[in-house]
Short mmCIF file of C-alpha atoms and ligand atoms in Angstrom, two decimals:
data_model
loop_
_atom_site.label_atom_id
_atom_site.label_comp_id
_atom_site.label_asym_id
_atom_site.label_seq_id
_atom_site.Cartn_x
_atom_site.Cartn_y
_atom_site.Cartn_z
CA MET Y 1 -31.66 -18.39 16.81
CA LYS Y 2 -32.44 -18.33 13.22
CA LYS Y 3 -31.92 -16.07 10.00
CA ASN Y 4 -33.79 -12.68 10.24
CA ASP Y 5 -34.09 -12.82 14.12
CA THR Y 6 -33.25 -9.51 15.61
CA PHE Y 7 -31.50 -8.83 18.77
CA GLN Y 8 -29.52 -6.17 20.73
CA LEU Y 9 -25.79 -6.16 20.19
CA GLU Y 10 -23.01 -4.17 21.74
CA ILE Y 11 -20.16 -3.62 19.12
CA THR Y 12 -16.78 -4.18 20.88
CA ASP Y 13 -14.16 -4.71 18.08
CA LEU Y 14 -13.49 -4.47 14.48
CA GLY Y 15 -12.72 -7.31 12.12
CA ILE Y 16 -9.86 -7.33 9.40
CA GLY Y 17 -12.47 -6.07 6.77
CA GLY Y 18 -13.63 -3.17 9.09
CA GLU Y 19 -16.74 -4.89 10.17
CA GLY Y 20 -18.03 -4.51 13.70
CA ILE Y 21 -17.76 -7.51 15.99
CA GLY Y 22 -19.90 -8.24 18.92
CA LYS Y 23 -20.72 -11.24 21.19
CA TYR Y 24 -24.29 -12.39 22.05
CA GLU Y 25 -24.97 -15.62 23.84
CA GLY Y 26 -21.66 -17.16 23.27
CA MET Y 27 -21.70 -16.33 19.53
CA THR Y 28 -19.55 -13.73 17.78
CA PHE Y 29 -21.23 -11.59 15.23
CA PHE Y 30 -19.95 -9.68 12.30
CA VAL Y 31 -21.86 -6.66 11.33
CA LYS Y 32 -20.96 -4.46 8.43
CA GLY Y 33 -21.16 -0.73 9.11
CA ALA Y 34 -21.25 -1.12 12.74
CA LEU Y 35 -18.57 0.46 14.94
CA PRO Y 36 -16.98 -0.33 18.39
CA GLY Y 37 -19.16 1.46 21.15
CA ASP Y 38 -22.36 1.25 18.98
CA ARG Y 39 -25.53 -0.43 20.52
CA ILE Y 40 -27.46 -1.77 17.68
CA VAL Y 41 -30.46 -3.89 16.77
CA ALA Y 42 -28.88 -6.52 14.65
CA GLY Y 43 -30.64 -8.76 12.19
CA VAL Y 44 -29.16 -12.14 11.59
CA THR Y 45 -28.14 -12.61 7.84
CA LYS Y 46 -26.17 -15.89 8.10
CA LEU Y 47 -25.54 -18.44 11.03
CA LYS Y 48 -22.76 -20.66 11.57
CA LYS Y 49 -22.09 -22.97 14.54
CA THR Y 50 -20.03 -20.39 16.73
CA TYR Y 51 -20.44 -17.21 14.74
CA GLY Y 52 -22.63 -15.44 12.38
CA TYR Y 53 -23.19 -12.44 10.16
CA ALA Y 54 -25.80 -9.66 10.79
CA ARG Y 55 -26.91 -6.27 9.56
CA VAL Y 56 -27.49 -3.09 11.28
CA VAL Y 57 -31.37 -2.77 11.66
CA GLU Y 58 -31.29 0.19 13.98
CA ILE Y 59 -28.49 2.16 15.75
CA ILE Y 60 -29.82 2.38 19.30
CA GLU Y 61 -26.88 4.36 20.70
CA PRO Y 62 -24.18 5.48 18.50
CA SER Y 63 -20.47 5.11 19.32
CA PRO Y 64 -19.09 8.23 20.64
CA ASN Y 65 -16.54 7.93 17.93
CA ARG Y 66 -19.14 7.77 15.15
CA ARG Y 67 -19.62 10.60 12.77
CA GLU Y 68 -21.20 11.50 9.41
CA ALA Y 69 -18.78 10.24 6.80
CA VAL Y 70 -17.76 13.26 4.39
CA CYS Y 71 -18.15 10.96 1.22
CA PRO Y 72 -21.62 10.36 -0.24
CA VAL Y 73 -20.69 6.84 -1.43
CA SER Y 74 -19.15 5.71 2.04
CA GLY Y 75 -20.37 2.22 2.92
CA LYS Y 76 -21.30 1.48 -0.94
CA CYS Y 77 -17.67 1.79 -2.27
CA GLY Y 78 -15.20 -0.69 -1.15
CA GLY Y 79 -12.45 1.67 -0.56
CA CYS Y 80 -12.79 3.10 2.86
CA GLN Y 81 -13.89 0.74 5.57
CA ILE Y 82 -13.90 3.08 8.58
CA MET Y 83 -14.68 6.54 7.33
CA GLU Y 84 -17.60 6.89 9.87
CA MET Y 85 -15.06 6.58 12.73
CA ASP Y 86 -13.75 9.85 13.78
CA TYR Y 87 -10.06 10.08 12.56
CA ALA Y 88 -8.59 10.48 16.01
CA ALA Y 89 -10.35 7.20 17.07
CA GLN Y 90 -9.21 5.59 13.73
CA LEU Y 91 -5.55 6.34 15.01
CA ARG Y 92 -6.14 5.11 18.43
CA PHE Y 93 -7.56 1.78 17.03
CA LYS Y 94 -4.52 1.32 14.81
CA GLN Y 95 -2.22 1.97 17.59
CA GLN Y 96 -3.98 -0.60 19.74
CA LYS Y 97 -4.11 -3.21 17.02
CA VAL Y 98 -0.29 -3.11 16.50
CA ALA Y 99 0.14 -3.42 20.36
CA ASP Y 100 -2.25 -6.15 20.57
CA ASP Y 101 -0.76 -8.16 17.84
CA LEU Y 102 2.65 -7.82 19.39
CA VAL Y 103 1.43 -9.33 22.60
CA ARG Y 104 -0.87 -11.95 21.01
CA ILE Y 105 1.05 -13.07 18.13
CA GLY Y 106 4.61 -11.84 18.88
CA GLY Y 107 4.56 -13.29 22.41
CA PHE Y 108 6.08 -9.88 23.89
CA ALA Y 109 5.11 -8.92 27.40
CA PRO Y 110 2.53 -6.27 27.60
CA ASP Y 111 4.98 -4.08 29.68
CA LYS Y 112 7.63 -4.45 27.05
CA VAL Y 113 5.18 -3.51 24.29
CA ALA Y 114 3.95 -0.26 26.14
CA ALA Y 115 7.59 0.74 26.69
CA VAL Y 116 8.59 0.37 22.82
CA MET Y 117 5.40 1.64 21.35
CA GLN Y 118 5.62 5.14 20.00
CA PRO Y 119 2.63 7.31 19.16
CA ILE Y 120 1.14 6.58 15.64
CA ILE Y 121 1.95 9.22 13.12
CA GLY Y 122 -1.21 10.37 11.67
CA MET Y 123 -2.16 12.99 8.89
CA GLU Y 124 -3.04 16.46 9.69
CA GLU Y 125 -5.48 16.48 6.79
CA PRO Y 126 -6.54 12.99 6.12
CA TYR Y 127 -8.10 13.47 2.58
CA HIS Y 128 -6.87 14.22 -0.92
CA PHE Y 129 -3.63 12.32 -0.22
CA ARG Y 130 -3.58 9.71 -2.81
CA ASN Y 131 -1.19 10.34 -5.97
CA LYS Y 132 -2.57 7.46 -7.76
CA ALA Y 133 -6.07 6.61 -8.82
CA GLN Y 134 -7.44 3.73 -11.20
CA TYR Y 135 -10.93 4.43 -12.24
CA PRO Y 136 -12.84 1.55 -13.91
CA VAL Y 137 -15.10 2.75 -16.76
CA GLN Y 138 -18.38 1.19 -17.66
CA GLU Y 139 -21.47 2.12 -19.72
CA ASP Y 140 -24.77 2.77 -17.65
CA ALA Y 141 -28.12 1.46 -19.05
CA GLU Y 142 -28.44 4.31 -21.74
CA GLY Y 143 -24.89 3.46 -22.88
CA ASN Y 144 -23.26 6.51 -21.39
CA PRO Y 145 -19.78 6.10 -19.95
CA VAL Y 146 -19.47 6.15 -16.11
CA ALA Y 147 -16.40 6.13 -14.11
CA GLY Y 148 -16.13 5.43 -10.56
CA PHE Y 149 -15.42 2.73 -8.02
CA TYR Y 150 -16.26 -0.95 -7.66
CA ALA Y 151 -19.00 -1.43 -5.07
CA LEU Y 152 -17.99 -3.75 -2.11
CA ARG Y 153 -17.06 -7.17 -3.26
CA SER Y 154 -18.39 -6.62 -6.78
CA HIS Y 155 -17.50 -5.37 -10.06
CA ARG Y 156 -20.34 -2.92 -10.56
CA VAL Y 157 -19.15 0.60 -11.01
CA ILE Y 158 -20.58 3.25 -8.72
CA GLU Y 159 -20.24 6.50 -10.42
CA HIS Y 160 -17.99 8.70 -8.22
CA GLU Y 161 -15.35 10.70 -9.70
CA ASN Y 162 -14.14 13.12 -6.93
CA CYS Y 163 -13.27 10.53 -4.33
CA TYR Y 164 -12.16 12.17 -1.03
CA LEU Y 165 -8.78 10.50 -0.97
CA GLY Y 166 -7.85 11.47 -4.51
CA VAL Y 167 -6.69 14.75 -6.08
CA GLU Y 168 -8.98 17.26 -7.64
CA VAL Y 169 -7.55 16.96 -11.13
CA ASN Y 170 -8.88 13.33 -11.27
CA GLU Y 171 -12.37 14.68 -11.99
CA GLN Y 172 -11.40 17.09 -14.70
CA ILE Y 173 -9.42 14.15 -16.54
CA LEU Y 174 -12.31 11.77 -16.21
CA THR Y 175 -14.68 14.48 -17.87
CA ILE Y 176 -12.45 14.87 -20.67
CA VAL Y 177 -12.14 11.11 -21.32
CA LYS Y 178 -15.99 10.65 -20.96
CA ASP Y 179 -16.48 13.57 -23.35
CA TYR Y 180 -14.03 12.27 -25.79
CA MET Y 181 -15.87 8.75 -25.54
CA ARG Y 182 -19.35 10.16 -26.14
CA ALA Y 183 -18.21 12.51 -29.16
CA ASN Y 184 -16.28 9.63 -30.81
CA ARG Y 185 -18.33 6.85 -29.97
CA VAL Y 186 -15.63 4.92 -28.26
CA SER Y 187 -17.20 2.17 -26.10
CA ALA Y 188 -16.32 1.19 -22.53
CA TYR Y 189 -15.28 -2.36 -21.83
CA ASP Y 190 -17.83 -4.83 -20.59
CA GLU Y 191 -16.47 -7.61 -18.24
CA THR Y 192 -19.33 -9.99 -18.93
CA THR Y 193 -18.92 -10.10 -22.64
CA GLY Y 194 -15.29 -9.13 -22.98
CA LYS Y 195 -16.22 -6.47 -25.60
CA GLY Y 196 -15.62 -2.74 -25.57
CA LEU Y 197 -12.55 -0.62 -25.39
CA ILE Y 198 -11.83 1.42 -22.55
CA ARG Y 199 -11.22 -0.60 -19.22
CA HIS Y 200 -9.43 1.93 -16.81
CA VAL Y 201 -8.26 5.36 -16.46
CA LEU Y 202 -4.93 5.44 -14.46
CA ILE Y 203 -4.03 8.86 -13.14
CA ARG Y 204 -0.71 9.73 -11.34
CA VAL Y 205 0.17 13.07 -9.89
CA GLY Y 206 3.68 14.12 -8.54
CA PHE Y 207 2.78 15.85 -5.31
CA THR Y 208 6.24 17.56 -5.37
CA SER Y 209 6.72 18.07 -9.09
CA LYS Y 210 3.04 18.67 -10.05
CA GLU Y 211 3.51 16.48 -13.06
CA VAL Y 212 0.36 14.63 -14.17
CA MET Y 213 0.20 11.26 -15.98
CA VAL Y 214 -2.87 9.73 -17.64
CA CYS Y 215 -2.77 6.10 -19.08
CA LEU Y 216 -5.87 4.71 -20.62
CA VAL Y 217 -6.15 0.92 -20.23
CA ILE Y 218 -7.68 -0.50 -23.16
CA ASN Y 219 -9.04 -3.83 -24.46
CA GLY Y 220 -7.16 -3.60 -27.82
CA SER Y 221 -4.00 -2.16 -29.30
CA THR Y 222 -5.08 1.38 -30.68
CA LEU Y 223 -7.22 4.01 -29.47
CA PRO Y 224 -9.40 5.79 -32.29
CA VAL Y 225 -9.20 9.53 -32.84
CA ALA Y 226 -6.37 9.60 -30.12
CA GLY Y 227 -5.48 12.99 -31.27
CA ALA Y 228 -8.52 14.45 -30.13
CA LEU Y 229 -8.30 13.03 -26.64
CA VAL Y 230 -4.43 14.09 -26.43
CA GLU Y 231 -5.47 17.60 -27.48
CA ALA Y 232 -7.96 17.90 -24.76
CA LEU Y 233 -5.81 16.26 -21.95
CA GLN Y 234 -2.80 18.49 -22.75
CA GLN Y 235 -4.88 21.38 -21.46
CA VAL Y 236 -4.74 20.00 -17.90
CA GLU Y 237 -2.21 21.84 -15.84
CA GLY Y 238 1.02 19.82 -15.25
CA MET Y 239 0.08 17.12 -18.01
CA THR Y 240 3.47 15.36 -18.76
CA SER Y 241 2.74 11.90 -19.73
CA ILE Y 242 -0.36 10.50 -21.91
CA SER Y 243 -0.36 6.78 -22.74
CA VAL Y 244 -2.35 3.75 -23.64
CA ASN Y 245 -1.73 0.30 -22.03
CA SER Y 246 -3.05 -2.66 -23.89
CA ASN Y 247 -4.81 -5.29 -21.89
CA THR Y 248 -6.94 -7.93 -23.66
CA ARG Y 249 -6.96 -10.52 -20.73
CA ARG Y 250 -10.15 -11.31 -19.16
CA ASP Y 251 -8.84 -11.27 -15.65
CA ASN Y 252 -8.79 -8.84 -12.66
CA VAL Y 253 -5.35 -7.44 -13.27
CA ILE Y 254 -5.75 -3.83 -14.34
CA LEU Y 255 -2.62 -3.23 -16.48
CA GLY Y 256 -1.43 -5.38 -19.43
CA ASN Y 257 2.16 -5.72 -20.46
CA VAL Y 258 2.49 -3.14 -23.35
CA THR Y 259 2.35 0.57 -22.90
CA LYS Y 260 2.58 3.20 -25.70
CA THR Y 261 3.22 6.75 -24.95
CA LEU Y 262 0.80 9.04 -27.05
CA TRP Y 263 2.27 12.26 -25.97
CA GLY Y 264 5.08 13.62 -23.57
CA ALA Y 265 7.18 11.57 -21.58
CA ASP Y 266 7.13 7.86 -20.65
CA TYR Y 267 7.12 8.57 -17.13
CA ILE Y 268 6.50 11.49 -14.58
CA THR Y 269 9.15 12.54 -12.10
CA ASP Y 270 8.47 13.03 -8.50
CA SER Y 271 10.62 13.28 -5.30
CA ILE Y 272 10.72 12.14 -1.81
CA GLY Y 273 13.06 13.92 0.68
CA GLY Y 274 15.05 15.36 -2.05
CA VAL Y 275 15.43 12.04 -3.99
CA GLN Y 276 13.93 12.06 -7.63
CA PHE Y 277 12.11 9.09 -8.98
CA GLN Y 278 10.92 8.52 -12.43
CA ILE Y 279 7.58 6.76 -12.51
CA GLN Y 280 6.07 4.67 -15.47
CA PRO Y 281 2.41 3.68 -15.44
CA ARG Y 282 3.56 0.18 -14.25
CA SER Y 283 6.04 1.10 -11.49
CA PHE Y 284 5.16 0.61 -7.90
CA TYR Y 285 5.41 3.86 -6.06
CA GLN Y 286 4.12 4.45 -2.56
CA VAL Y 287 0.60 6.08 -2.97
CA ASN Y 288 0.34 8.56 0.00
CA PRO Y 289 3.64 10.79 -0.44
CA VAL Y 290 3.05 12.97 2.56
CA GLN Y 291 2.93 9.79 4.89
CA THR Y 292 5.74 8.13 3.00
CA GLU Y 293 8.31 10.93 3.65
CA LYS Y 294 7.54 10.55 7.45
CA LEU Y 295 7.85 6.52 7.18
CA TYR Y 296 11.07 6.64 5.43
CA GLY Y 297 12.27 9.59 7.65
CA LYS Y 298 11.59 7.19 10.79
CA ALA Y 299 13.37 4.31 8.99
CA LEU Y 300 16.46 6.54 8.27
CA GLU Y 301 16.39 7.80 12.00
CA TYR Y 302 16.21 4.32 13.18
CA ALA Y 303 18.93 3.27 10.89
CA ASN Y 304 21.18 5.92 12.59
CA LEU Y 305 23.61 6.27 9.74
CA THR Y 306 26.80 8.35 9.87
CA GLY Y 307 28.01 7.68 6.45
CA GLU Y 308 30.30 4.63 7.40
CA GLU Y 309 27.76 2.00 7.19
CA THR Y 310 26.92 -0.78 4.88
CA VAL Y 311 23.19 -1.27 4.55
CA TRP Y 312 20.87 -3.95 3.04
CA ASP Y 313 17.65 -2.97 1.89
CA LEU Y 314 15.58 -6.18 1.30
CA TYR Y 315 12.20 -5.90 -0.73
CA CYS Y 316 13.46 -2.62 -2.17
CA GLY Y 317 11.01 -2.10 -4.94
CA ILE Y 318 12.20 0.78 -7.20
CA GLY Y 319 14.80 1.57 -4.71
CA THR Y 320 12.91 4.42 -2.77
CA ILE Y 321 14.28 3.48 0.77
CA SER Y 322 17.76 2.29 -0.59
CA LEU Y 323 18.26 5.75 -2.37
CA PHE Y 324 16.87 7.74 0.67
CA LEU Y 325 19.41 5.89 2.90
CA ALA Y 326 22.37 5.94 0.42
CA LYS Y 327 22.83 9.53 0.87
CA LYS Y 328 23.81 8.91 4.43
CA ALA Y 329 25.45 5.51 4.09
CA LYS Y 330 28.76 4.11 2.75
CA MET Y 331 27.12 1.45 0.68
CA VAL Y 332 23.58 0.33 0.09
CA TYR Y 333 22.59 -3.06 -1.45
CA GLY Y 334 19.02 -3.55 -2.56
CA VAL Y 335 17.23 -6.75 -3.37
CA GLU Y 336 13.83 -7.04 -4.99
CA ILE Y 337 12.10 -9.76 -6.89
CA VAL Y 338 10.66 -7.87 -9.84
CA PRO Y 339 13.17 -7.28 -12.65
CA GLU Y 340 11.52 -4.14 -13.87
CA ALA Y 341 11.56 -2.52 -10.53
CA ILE Y 342 15.35 -3.08 -10.24
CA GLU Y 343 15.64 -1.48 -13.65
CA ASP Y 344 13.90 1.51 -12.25
CA ALA Y 345 16.01 1.53 -9.19
CA LYS Y 346 19.17 1.71 -11.14
CA ARG Y 347 17.91 4.34 -13.46
CA ASN Y 348 16.81 6.31 -10.31
CA ALA Y 349 20.25 5.94 -8.66
CA ALA Y 350 21.85 7.31 -11.90
CA LEU Y 351 19.15 10.14 -11.97
CA ASN Y 352 20.38 11.33 -8.60
CA HIS Y 353 24.11 10.73 -9.16
CA ILE Y 354 23.90 8.12 -6.46
CA THR Y 355 26.92 5.73 -7.03
CA ASN Y 356 26.91 3.94 -3.63
CA ALA Y 357 23.91 1.81 -4.17
CA ARG Y 358 23.72 -1.63 -5.87
CA PHE Y 359 20.62 -3.45 -6.97
CA TYR Y 360 20.04 -7.16 -7.58
CA VAL Y 361 17.19 -9.02 -8.68
CA GLY Y 362 15.91 -12.02 -6.88
CA LYS Y 363 14.14 -13.36 -3.67
CA ALA Y 364 15.65 -12.12 -0.65
CA GLU Y 365 15.52 -15.64 0.88
CA GLU Y 366 17.78 -16.71 -1.88
CA VAL Y 367 20.08 -13.80 -2.59
CA LEU Y 368 20.99 -13.26 1.00
CA PRO Y 369 22.13 -16.88 1.87
CA GLU Y 370 24.07 -17.09 -1.28
CA TYR Y 371 25.93 -13.80 -0.33
CA TYR Y 372 26.38 -14.80 3.11
CA GLU Y 373 27.67 -18.37 2.41
CA GLN Y 374 29.66 -17.58 -0.87
CA GLY Y 375 30.19 -13.96 -1.00
CA SER Y 376 28.31 -13.74 -4.36
CA ILE Y 377 25.05 -12.93 -5.92
CA HIS Y 378 23.93 -15.06 -8.84
CA GLY Y 379 27.42 -16.25 -9.11
CA GLU Y 380 28.88 -12.89 -9.28
CA ARG Y 381 31.70 -12.19 -6.66
CA ILE Y 382 30.48 -9.33 -4.31
CA LEU Y 383 32.66 -9.67 -1.37
CA GLU Y 384 36.13 -9.04 -2.62
CA ALA Y 385 38.74 -9.22 0.19
CA ASP Y 386 36.71 -7.63 2.91
CA ALA Y 387 35.04 -10.37 4.85
CA THR Y 388 33.62 -7.88 7.40
CA LEU Y 389 31.11 -6.67 4.83
CA LYS Y 390 29.42 -10.03 5.54
CA SER Y 391 28.10 -8.54 8.73
CA PRO Y 392 26.43 -5.28 7.48
CA ASP Y 393 25.77 -2.50 10.08
CA VAL Y 394 22.00 -2.16 9.15
CA ILE Y 395 19.48 -4.58 7.29
CA VAL Y 396 16.25 -2.85 6.41
CA VAL Y 397 13.27 -5.01 5.40
CA ASP Y 398 10.02 -3.74 3.79
CA PRO Y 399 8.10 -7.09 2.72
CA PRO Y 400 4.74 -7.43 1.23
CA ARG Y 401 1.85 -8.32 3.60
CA LYS Y 402 2.87 -11.94 3.88
CA GLY Y 403 6.08 -10.83 5.78
CA CYS Y 404 9.50 -12.30 5.53
CA ASP Y 405 10.33 -15.78 4.43
CA GLU Y 406 12.00 -17.95 7.31
CA MET Y 407 15.14 -18.39 5.38
CA CYS Y 408 15.47 -14.58 4.78
CA LEU Y 409 15.18 -14.14 8.74
CA SER Y 410 17.44 -16.80 9.75
CA THR Y 411 20.12 -15.60 7.38
CA MET Y 412 19.56 -12.13 8.69
CA LEU Y 413 20.23 -13.43 12.21
CA ARG Y 414 23.50 -14.98 10.95
CA MET Y 415 24.71 -11.86 9.35
CA ALA Y 416 24.20 -10.28 12.64
CA PRO Y 417 23.98 -6.47 11.80
CA LYS Y 418 23.99 -3.99 14.34
CA ARG Y 419 20.50 -2.88 13.72
CA ILE Y 420 17.50 -4.27 11.98
CA VAL Y 421 14.87 -1.84 10.64
CA TYR Y 422 11.50 -3.50 9.68
CA VAL Y 423 9.09 -1.58 7.73
CA SER Y 424 5.71 -3.39 7.62
CA CYS Y 425 2.23 -3.13 6.20
CA ASP Y 426 0.70 -5.92 8.32
CA PRO Y 427 0.97 -5.98 12.02
CA ALA Y 428 0.05 -9.65 12.28
CA THR Y 429 2.97 -11.01 10.05
CA LEU Y 430 5.27 -8.19 11.65
CA ALA Y 431 4.64 -9.52 15.18
CA ARG Y 432 5.24 -13.24 13.77
CA ASP Y 433 8.55 -12.20 12.30
CA LEU Y 434 9.61 -10.10 15.29
CA LYS Y 435 8.98 -13.31 17.59
CA ILE Y 436 11.62 -15.08 15.59
CA LEU Y 437 14.06 -11.93 15.30
CA CYS Y 438 13.92 -11.01 18.99
CA ALA Y 439 13.94 -14.73 20.31
CA GLU Y 440 17.84 -14.29 21.11
CA ASP Y 441 20.25 -11.63 20.19
CA TYR Y 442 17.90 -8.72 19.11
CA GLN Y 443 16.18 -6.31 21.46
CA LEU Y 444 12.95 -4.78 20.36
CA GLU Y 445 13.70 -0.98 20.85
CA ALA Y 446 10.95 0.93 19.16
CA VAL Y 447 7.69 0.45 17.12
CA THR Y 448 6.17 3.53 15.22
CA PRO Y 449 2.86 3.03 13.35
CA VAL Y 450 2.37 5.26 10.42
CA ASP Y 451 -1.10 5.96 9.15
CA GLN Y 452 -0.54 5.55 5.23
CA PHE Y 453 -4.09 4.55 4.33
CA CYS Y 454 -6.51 6.67 6.45
CA HIS Y 455 -10.15 5.44 6.66
CA SER Y 456 -9.04 1.92 5.92
CA MET Y 457 -7.98 -0.89 8.17
CA HIS Y 458 -4.47 -0.98 7.09
CA VAL Y 459 -1.58 -0.04 9.36
CA GLU Y 460 2.10 0.51 8.54
CA CYS Y 461 4.81 0.19 11.08
CA VAL Y 462 8.66 1.06 11.37
CA VAL Y 463 10.28 -1.19 13.93
CA LEU Y 464 13.86 -0.70 15.32
CA MET Y 465 15.72 -3.81 16.77
CA SER Y 466 19.26 -3.78 17.79
CA LYS Y 467 21.85 -6.58 18.59
CA ALA Y 468 22.09 -7.06 22.30
CA ASP Y 469 25.88 -6.76 22.66
CA THR Y 470 26.37 -3.48 20.63
N1 SAH D 1 10.65 -0.74 -0.32
C1 SAH D 1 9.73 -0.38 -1.34
C2 SAH D 1 8.75 -1.55 -1.79
C3 SAH D 1 8.09 -2.33 -0.70
S1 SAH D 1 6.78 -3.15 -1.28
C4 SAH D 1 9.08 1.01 -1.36
O1 SAH D 1 8.99 1.41 -0.15
O2 SAH D 1 8.58 1.43 -2.28
C5 SAH D 1 7.27 -4.94 -1.14
C6 SAH D 1 8.22 -5.29 -2.39
O3 SAH D 1 8.88 -6.67 -1.99
C7 SAH D 1 7.59 -5.33 -3.64
O4 SAH D 1 8.26 -4.51 -4.45
C8 SAH D 1 7.61 -6.89 -4.11
O5 SAH D 1 7.84 -6.87 -5.47
C9 SAH D 1 8.86 -7.19 -3.37
N2 SAH D 1 9.04 -8.79 -2.99
C10 SAH D 1 7.96 -9.54 -2.95
N3 SAH D 1 8.50 -10.87 -2.46
C11 SAH D 1 9.77 -10.59 -2.39
C12 SAH D 1 10.83 -11.65 -2.27
N4 SAH D 1 10.57 -12.90 -1.96
N5 SAH D 1 12.05 -11.11 -2.23
C13 SAH D 1 12.37 -9.84 -2.68
N6 SAH D 1 11.44 -8.92 -2.89
C14 SAH D 1 10.28 -9.33 -2.95
#
């Protein structure tokens, strides 16, 4: 076999990037745009020893789960990888992926996995759910500003202003920004030369509060004729905060360190399950508020709090889960590596008059052992006289994709809480960590996948483990 050869291929699985996978004469082929159940004519684009890449030359028989993507740039934009898969099939696929990883990586028996797996929580309306959008701005060949999305694996902007995952107001805001740029001859940033001003338009919308934030990321420190832009943006319903963020670096990180508010508040306020959060342009905040409420609700259900419990919330971010749980617990301790997030967490606790939550900056794998061994955090005595606090009732973890550090897991086991609730955004590292946590004292009780990122390959999960002798 060689490049450009064509052959018939049955697609049987999806790879981590959403590409179709099929086997042919002992070789594994990865095919962008193909779905499990498709029978295609594949054209070889690249060959390695045991695997290769191919493109779809023709779909001979489409998968029963294939349908027209609602979005005109599906397949071009890098955002949604599996939009051409029927939503119910997406959910089935994600559910199965979690179960497979628990068996393959976690080493759990298939019967056990079948017994603990709960049905995935999907969205009723899997569109227009994102509360945050970051549109790159570039100039087209005629020098007109365009806003949209980066093409897959590139930094070329595809014009597209009403993404199906985002909210309607995004398009209105982008039109205002582009009109302002044209009228005042304000340039868009050019990555290749490092010249030009407007890099990104960051938009955030509070789904509960209806407050709107716009932050222009600029390659400089001031925005010319800013008053004209502010005046136009103020007309947008719900506009609460207009700011510029200065980023003169030539890397891929969107936001710089300095944000100046041009008009209104420095933040918007939104709430999840009755807890209010102030969100600044740089704050981390879950992007799918409808599903986040279900996710945190499940975590709260699994924590099974009566008001008497001590709870640790590791990897707590701006304290969203901590504050959600604090209402039902005696005391919550949150740990997070990013200092600004901990400042947000403390501010949000005060905003909600929550006094039974304490927050600490640091790595979970360092803060937890110091607490367990010395009763202190960063040298500050925490434990007072009550040694029983060493063994909290519940530990919640919500780590980034790489999962928990081994030191964090082993300290959790030594602390021996009654229940462990693991919120995960990567089933593979989740399964790896559950293998360690459930090796001896803990029972895997329930696993609920939650679809936070519809049309993408990502799966979020909430897991309950309980100590065997309680
Ligand atoms: N629970 C929060 C945030 C989860 S995202 C929410 O639902 O909003 C994971 C968080 O872990 C991020 O805020 C990240 O900054 C933090 N983090 C990453 N590595 C860490 C570590 N080693 N120790 C503590 N926090 C860490």
